[in-house]
XYZ file of C-alpha atoms in Angstrom:
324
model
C -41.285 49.224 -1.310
C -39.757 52.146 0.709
C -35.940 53.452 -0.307
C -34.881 51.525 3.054
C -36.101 48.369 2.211
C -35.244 48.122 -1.357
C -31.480 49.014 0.097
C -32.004 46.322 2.622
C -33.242 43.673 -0.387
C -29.863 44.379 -2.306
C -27.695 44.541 0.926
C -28.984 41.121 1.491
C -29.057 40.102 -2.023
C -25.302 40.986 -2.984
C -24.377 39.230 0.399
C -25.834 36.233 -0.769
C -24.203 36.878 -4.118
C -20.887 36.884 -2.645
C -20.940 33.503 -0.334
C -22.318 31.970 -3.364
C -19.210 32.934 -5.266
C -16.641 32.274 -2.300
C -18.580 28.764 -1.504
C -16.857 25.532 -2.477
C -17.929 23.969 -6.006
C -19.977 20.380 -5.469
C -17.740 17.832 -5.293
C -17.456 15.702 -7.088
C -18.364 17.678 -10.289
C -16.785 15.267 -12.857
C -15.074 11.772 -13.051
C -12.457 10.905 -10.726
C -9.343 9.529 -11.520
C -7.280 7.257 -9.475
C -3.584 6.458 -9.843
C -2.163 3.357 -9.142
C 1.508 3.873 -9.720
C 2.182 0.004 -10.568
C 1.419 -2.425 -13.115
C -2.357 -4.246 -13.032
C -2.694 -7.112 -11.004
C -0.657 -6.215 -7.855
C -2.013 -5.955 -4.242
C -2.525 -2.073 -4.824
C -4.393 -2.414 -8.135
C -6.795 -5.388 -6.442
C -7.691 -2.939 -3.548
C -8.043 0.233 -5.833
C -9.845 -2.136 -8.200
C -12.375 -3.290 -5.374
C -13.691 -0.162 -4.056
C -13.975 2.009 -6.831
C -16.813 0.546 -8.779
C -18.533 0.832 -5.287
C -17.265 4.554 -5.127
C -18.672 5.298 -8.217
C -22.435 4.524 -7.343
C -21.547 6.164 -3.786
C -20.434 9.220 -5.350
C -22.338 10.012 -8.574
C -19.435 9.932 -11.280
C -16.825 7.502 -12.397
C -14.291 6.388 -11.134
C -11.573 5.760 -13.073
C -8.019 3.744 -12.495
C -4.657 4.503 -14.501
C -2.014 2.358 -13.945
C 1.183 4.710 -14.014
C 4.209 2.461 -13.261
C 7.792 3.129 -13.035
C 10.803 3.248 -10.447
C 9.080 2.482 -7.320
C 6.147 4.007 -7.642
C 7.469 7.341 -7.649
C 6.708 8.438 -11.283
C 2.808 7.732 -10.586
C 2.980 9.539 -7.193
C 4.928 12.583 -8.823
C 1.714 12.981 -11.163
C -0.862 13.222 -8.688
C 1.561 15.972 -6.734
C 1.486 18.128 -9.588
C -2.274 17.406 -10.134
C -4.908 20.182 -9.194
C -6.149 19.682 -5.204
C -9.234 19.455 -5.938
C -10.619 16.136 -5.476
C -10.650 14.775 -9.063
C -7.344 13.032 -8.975
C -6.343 10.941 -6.335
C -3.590 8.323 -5.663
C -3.546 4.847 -4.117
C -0.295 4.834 -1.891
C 1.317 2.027 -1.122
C 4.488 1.800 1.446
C 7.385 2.142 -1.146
C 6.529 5.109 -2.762
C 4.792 6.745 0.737
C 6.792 5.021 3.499
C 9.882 3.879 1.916
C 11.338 6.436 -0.774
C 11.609 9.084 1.977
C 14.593 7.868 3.538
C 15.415 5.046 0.328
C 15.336 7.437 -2.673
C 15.641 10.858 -1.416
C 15.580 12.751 -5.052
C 11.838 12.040 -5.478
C 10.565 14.872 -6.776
C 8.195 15.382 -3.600
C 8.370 14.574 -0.032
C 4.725 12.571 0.989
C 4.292 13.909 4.371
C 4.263 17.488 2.576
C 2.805 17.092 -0.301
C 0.138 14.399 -0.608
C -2.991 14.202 2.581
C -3.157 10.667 3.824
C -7.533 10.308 2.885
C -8.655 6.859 3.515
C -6.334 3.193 4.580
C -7.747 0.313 2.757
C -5.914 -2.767 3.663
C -3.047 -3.606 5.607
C -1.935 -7.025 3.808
C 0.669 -9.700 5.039
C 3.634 -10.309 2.623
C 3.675 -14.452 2.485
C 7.280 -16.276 3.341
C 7.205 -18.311 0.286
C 9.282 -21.371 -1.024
C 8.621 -23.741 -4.177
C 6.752 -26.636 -3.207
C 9.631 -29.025 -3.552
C 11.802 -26.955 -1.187
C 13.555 -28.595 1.709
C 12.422 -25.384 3.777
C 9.354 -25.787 5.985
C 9.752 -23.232 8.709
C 11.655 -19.816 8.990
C 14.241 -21.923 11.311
C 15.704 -23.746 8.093
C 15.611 -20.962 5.988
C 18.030 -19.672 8.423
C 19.655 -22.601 9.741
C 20.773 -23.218 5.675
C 22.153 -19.275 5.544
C 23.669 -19.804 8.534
C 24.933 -23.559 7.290
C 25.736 -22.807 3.822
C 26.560 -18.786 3.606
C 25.683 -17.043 0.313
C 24.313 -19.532 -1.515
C 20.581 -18.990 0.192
C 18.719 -16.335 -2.687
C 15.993 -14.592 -2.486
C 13.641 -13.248 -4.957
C 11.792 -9.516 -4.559
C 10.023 -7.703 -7.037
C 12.483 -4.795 -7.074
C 15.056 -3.569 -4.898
C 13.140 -1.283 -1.956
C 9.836 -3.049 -1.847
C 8.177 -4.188 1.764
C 9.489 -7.696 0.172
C 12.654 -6.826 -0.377
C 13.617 -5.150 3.077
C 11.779 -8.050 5.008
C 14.293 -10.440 3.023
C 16.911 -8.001 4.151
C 16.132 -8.100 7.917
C 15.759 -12.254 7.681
C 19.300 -11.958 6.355
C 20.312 -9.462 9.158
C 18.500 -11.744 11.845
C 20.293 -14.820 10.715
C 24.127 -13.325 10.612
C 24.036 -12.697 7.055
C 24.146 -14.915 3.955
C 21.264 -14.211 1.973
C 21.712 -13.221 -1.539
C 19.115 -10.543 -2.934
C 17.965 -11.258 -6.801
C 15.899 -8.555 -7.961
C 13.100 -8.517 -10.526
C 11.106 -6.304 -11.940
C 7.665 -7.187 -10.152
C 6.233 -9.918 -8.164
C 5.471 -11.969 -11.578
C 8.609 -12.620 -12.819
C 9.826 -13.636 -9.205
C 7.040 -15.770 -8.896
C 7.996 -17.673 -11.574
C 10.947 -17.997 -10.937
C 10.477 -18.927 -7.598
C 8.074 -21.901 -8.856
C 10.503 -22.549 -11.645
C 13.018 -23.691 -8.965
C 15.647 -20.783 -9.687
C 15.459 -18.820 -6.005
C 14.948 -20.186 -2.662
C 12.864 -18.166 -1.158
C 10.334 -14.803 -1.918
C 8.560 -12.609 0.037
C 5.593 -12.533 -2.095
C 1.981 -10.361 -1.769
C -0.611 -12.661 -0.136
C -2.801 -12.212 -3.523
C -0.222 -13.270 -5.877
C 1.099 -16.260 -3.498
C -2.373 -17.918 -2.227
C -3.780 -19.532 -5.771
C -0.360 -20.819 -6.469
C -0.242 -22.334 -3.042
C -3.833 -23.787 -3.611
C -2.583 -25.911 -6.539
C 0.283 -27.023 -4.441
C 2.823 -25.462 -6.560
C 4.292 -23.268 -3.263
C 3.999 -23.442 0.310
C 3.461 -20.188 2.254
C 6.132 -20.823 5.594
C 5.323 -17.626 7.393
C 3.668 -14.382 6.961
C 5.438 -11.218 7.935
C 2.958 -9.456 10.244
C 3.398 -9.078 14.071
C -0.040 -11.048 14.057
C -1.508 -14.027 12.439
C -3.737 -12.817 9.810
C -7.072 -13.810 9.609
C -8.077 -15.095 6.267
C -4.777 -17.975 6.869
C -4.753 -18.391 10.870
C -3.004 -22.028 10.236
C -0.100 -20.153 8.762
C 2.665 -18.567 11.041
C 4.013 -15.151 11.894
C 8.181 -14.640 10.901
C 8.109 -13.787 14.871
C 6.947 -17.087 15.824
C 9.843 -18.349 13.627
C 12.365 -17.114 16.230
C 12.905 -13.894 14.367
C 11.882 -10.940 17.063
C 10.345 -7.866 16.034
C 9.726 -8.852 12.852
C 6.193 -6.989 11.703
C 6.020 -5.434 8.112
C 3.542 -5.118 5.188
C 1.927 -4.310 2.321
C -0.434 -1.546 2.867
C -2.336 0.697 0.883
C -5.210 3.308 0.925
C -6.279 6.785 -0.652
C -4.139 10.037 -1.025
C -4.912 13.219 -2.128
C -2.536 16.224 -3.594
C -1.683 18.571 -0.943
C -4.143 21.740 -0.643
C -7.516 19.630 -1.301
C -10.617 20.574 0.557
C -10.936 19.667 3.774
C -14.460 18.658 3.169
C -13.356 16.796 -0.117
C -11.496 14.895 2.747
C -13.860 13.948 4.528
C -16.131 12.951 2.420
C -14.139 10.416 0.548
C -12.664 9.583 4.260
C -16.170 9.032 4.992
C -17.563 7.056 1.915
C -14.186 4.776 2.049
C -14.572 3.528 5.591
C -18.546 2.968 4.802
C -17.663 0.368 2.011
C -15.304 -1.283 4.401
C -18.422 -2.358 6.903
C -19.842 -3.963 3.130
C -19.486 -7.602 4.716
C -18.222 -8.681 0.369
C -15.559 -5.879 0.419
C -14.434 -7.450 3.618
C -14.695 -10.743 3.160
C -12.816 -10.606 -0.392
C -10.105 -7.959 1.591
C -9.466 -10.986 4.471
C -9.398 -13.407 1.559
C -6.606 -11.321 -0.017
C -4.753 -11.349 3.282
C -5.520 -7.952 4.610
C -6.260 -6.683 7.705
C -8.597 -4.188 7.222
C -8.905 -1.263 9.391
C -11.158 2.189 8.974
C -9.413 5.010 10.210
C -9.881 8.956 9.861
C -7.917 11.043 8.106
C -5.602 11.926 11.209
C -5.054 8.123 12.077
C -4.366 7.159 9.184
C -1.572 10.548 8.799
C -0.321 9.140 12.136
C -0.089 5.237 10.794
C 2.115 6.678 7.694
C 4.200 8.874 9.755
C 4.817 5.709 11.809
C 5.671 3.705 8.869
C 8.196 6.084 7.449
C 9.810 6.330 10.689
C 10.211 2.057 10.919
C 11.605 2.355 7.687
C 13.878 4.875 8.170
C 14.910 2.348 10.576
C 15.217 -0.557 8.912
C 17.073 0.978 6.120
C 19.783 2.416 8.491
C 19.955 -1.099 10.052
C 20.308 -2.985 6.933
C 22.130 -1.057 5.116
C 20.456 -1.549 1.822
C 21.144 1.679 -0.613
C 19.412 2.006 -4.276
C 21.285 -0.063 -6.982
């Protein structure tokens, strides 16, 4: 080999050498983790729940949930901020700790649109208008006709002050002139109960917690709070078609990475998301749960949260409603 070639070999060589070095590792390399910053058994931890056993076999390692509760989500959320962007951790977002806590707890510890990349949406799910079986109530029009009638003695249940539940209560109470009194609890279980036990009126409950109790008769599901009928319940009404205009929030949640992960890390899990979603099961048991399910890319689903915490930076000026 002449003196020019052999140059030429290592030129080439150490050039290879040094894209190989720069390149991105193989992702993923390990197990990924996945917090859900509430309790098990909530909307969140159903939809995390359902597509990462699918994700696993999609992606070659584990997938792994944590439940990391605590004040709103926001001590969950916090973790995965300070996590390394690499792909490995990831959080499933819902609106309180994403949409809400922006303009409803300002002294997060991090600010979503800046430090956490909106990956993959999951569900959009219908919060169900929900009053104990017994209940006088049948329609939104006597929950409000009794407010109006028979002023602060009306309750409501939520499952902590500055959930979706919570603030649709809020603008109900707004709608109707006032009256409504707000009783707190710390999760949709405990107001469930209490709801069924007889000691609230009415609860803005998750679809997935309200359906099997309103199956056995034990509740009745007046209205859901989505602009739209959703399709997994058609026979049951929008809050709008109640007489209450404008009325259209939820319970979403999807996939969020730490600020600074690869673009292609992204994509990928942007890509392998949105390909379970066409699974006919995942869908079916999604609709069942009272979701609307909708695959978007990484920038439409960065425009749909941007649009979220905008409605609720509305609705919070409107209400009025500040952190106990």
């Amino acid at each position: 080999m002449s003196v020019v070639t052999r140059r030429a070999a290592l030129g080439a060589a150490a050039l290879l050498a040094a894209g190989t070095a720069g390149a991105q590792p193989a992702w993923p390399s390990r197990s990924i983790q996945v917090i859900v910053p509430y309790a098990p058994g909530g909307t969140g931890d159903v939809f995390a729940r359902l597509l990462s056993e699918r994700l696993r076999a999609a992606l070659g390692q584990a997938v792994v949930i944590e439940n990391r509760s605590g004040a709103s989500g926001t001590i969950g959320t916090q973790s995965v901020v300070r996590a390394q962007p690499d792909g490995h951790t990831l959080l499933f977002g819902q609106a309180p700790e994403i949409a809400i806590a922006k303009s409803f707890l300002p002294n997060t510890g991090y600010d979503a649109e800046r430090d956490l990349l909106p990956v993959a949406l999951v569900g959009n799910a219908a919060l169900a208008l929900c009053v104990n079986a017994a209940s006088p109530y049948r329609s939104v029009g006597d929950i409000v006709a009794a407010a109006q009638a028979r002023r602060g003695s009306v309750t409501f249940a939520s499952s902590g002050g500055g959930t979706p539940g919570h603030f649709a209560a809020e603008v109900l109470s707004l709608r109707a002139g006032g009256g409504l009194v707000h009783v707190p609890y710390r999760g949709g279980g405990p107001a469930l109960i209490d709801l069924l036990g007889g000691h609230v009126d009415f609860f803005f409950s998750g679809m997935p917690g309200a359906v099997p109790h309103a199956r056995e008769g034990k509740l009745r599901i007046v209205a859901v709070s989505t602009a739209r009928r959703i399709p997994g319940a058609p026979e049951i009404p929008t809050v709008q078609e109640g007489g209450i205009a404008d009325f259209d929030l939820s319970l979403w949640g999807g996939f969020f990475a730490p600020s600074g992960t690869p673009a292609g890390v992204v994509r990928r899990l942007n890509a392998e998301v949105n390909r379970l979603l066409e699974d006919a099961a995942i869908r079916d048991r999604l609709v069942q749960e009272g979701a609307e399910v909708r695959a978007l890319s990484p920038e439409e689903f960065g425009a749909f949260v941007r649009a979220e915490i905008a409605k609720y930076a509305e609705v919070i000026r409107i209400t009025g409603v500040r952190p106990d």
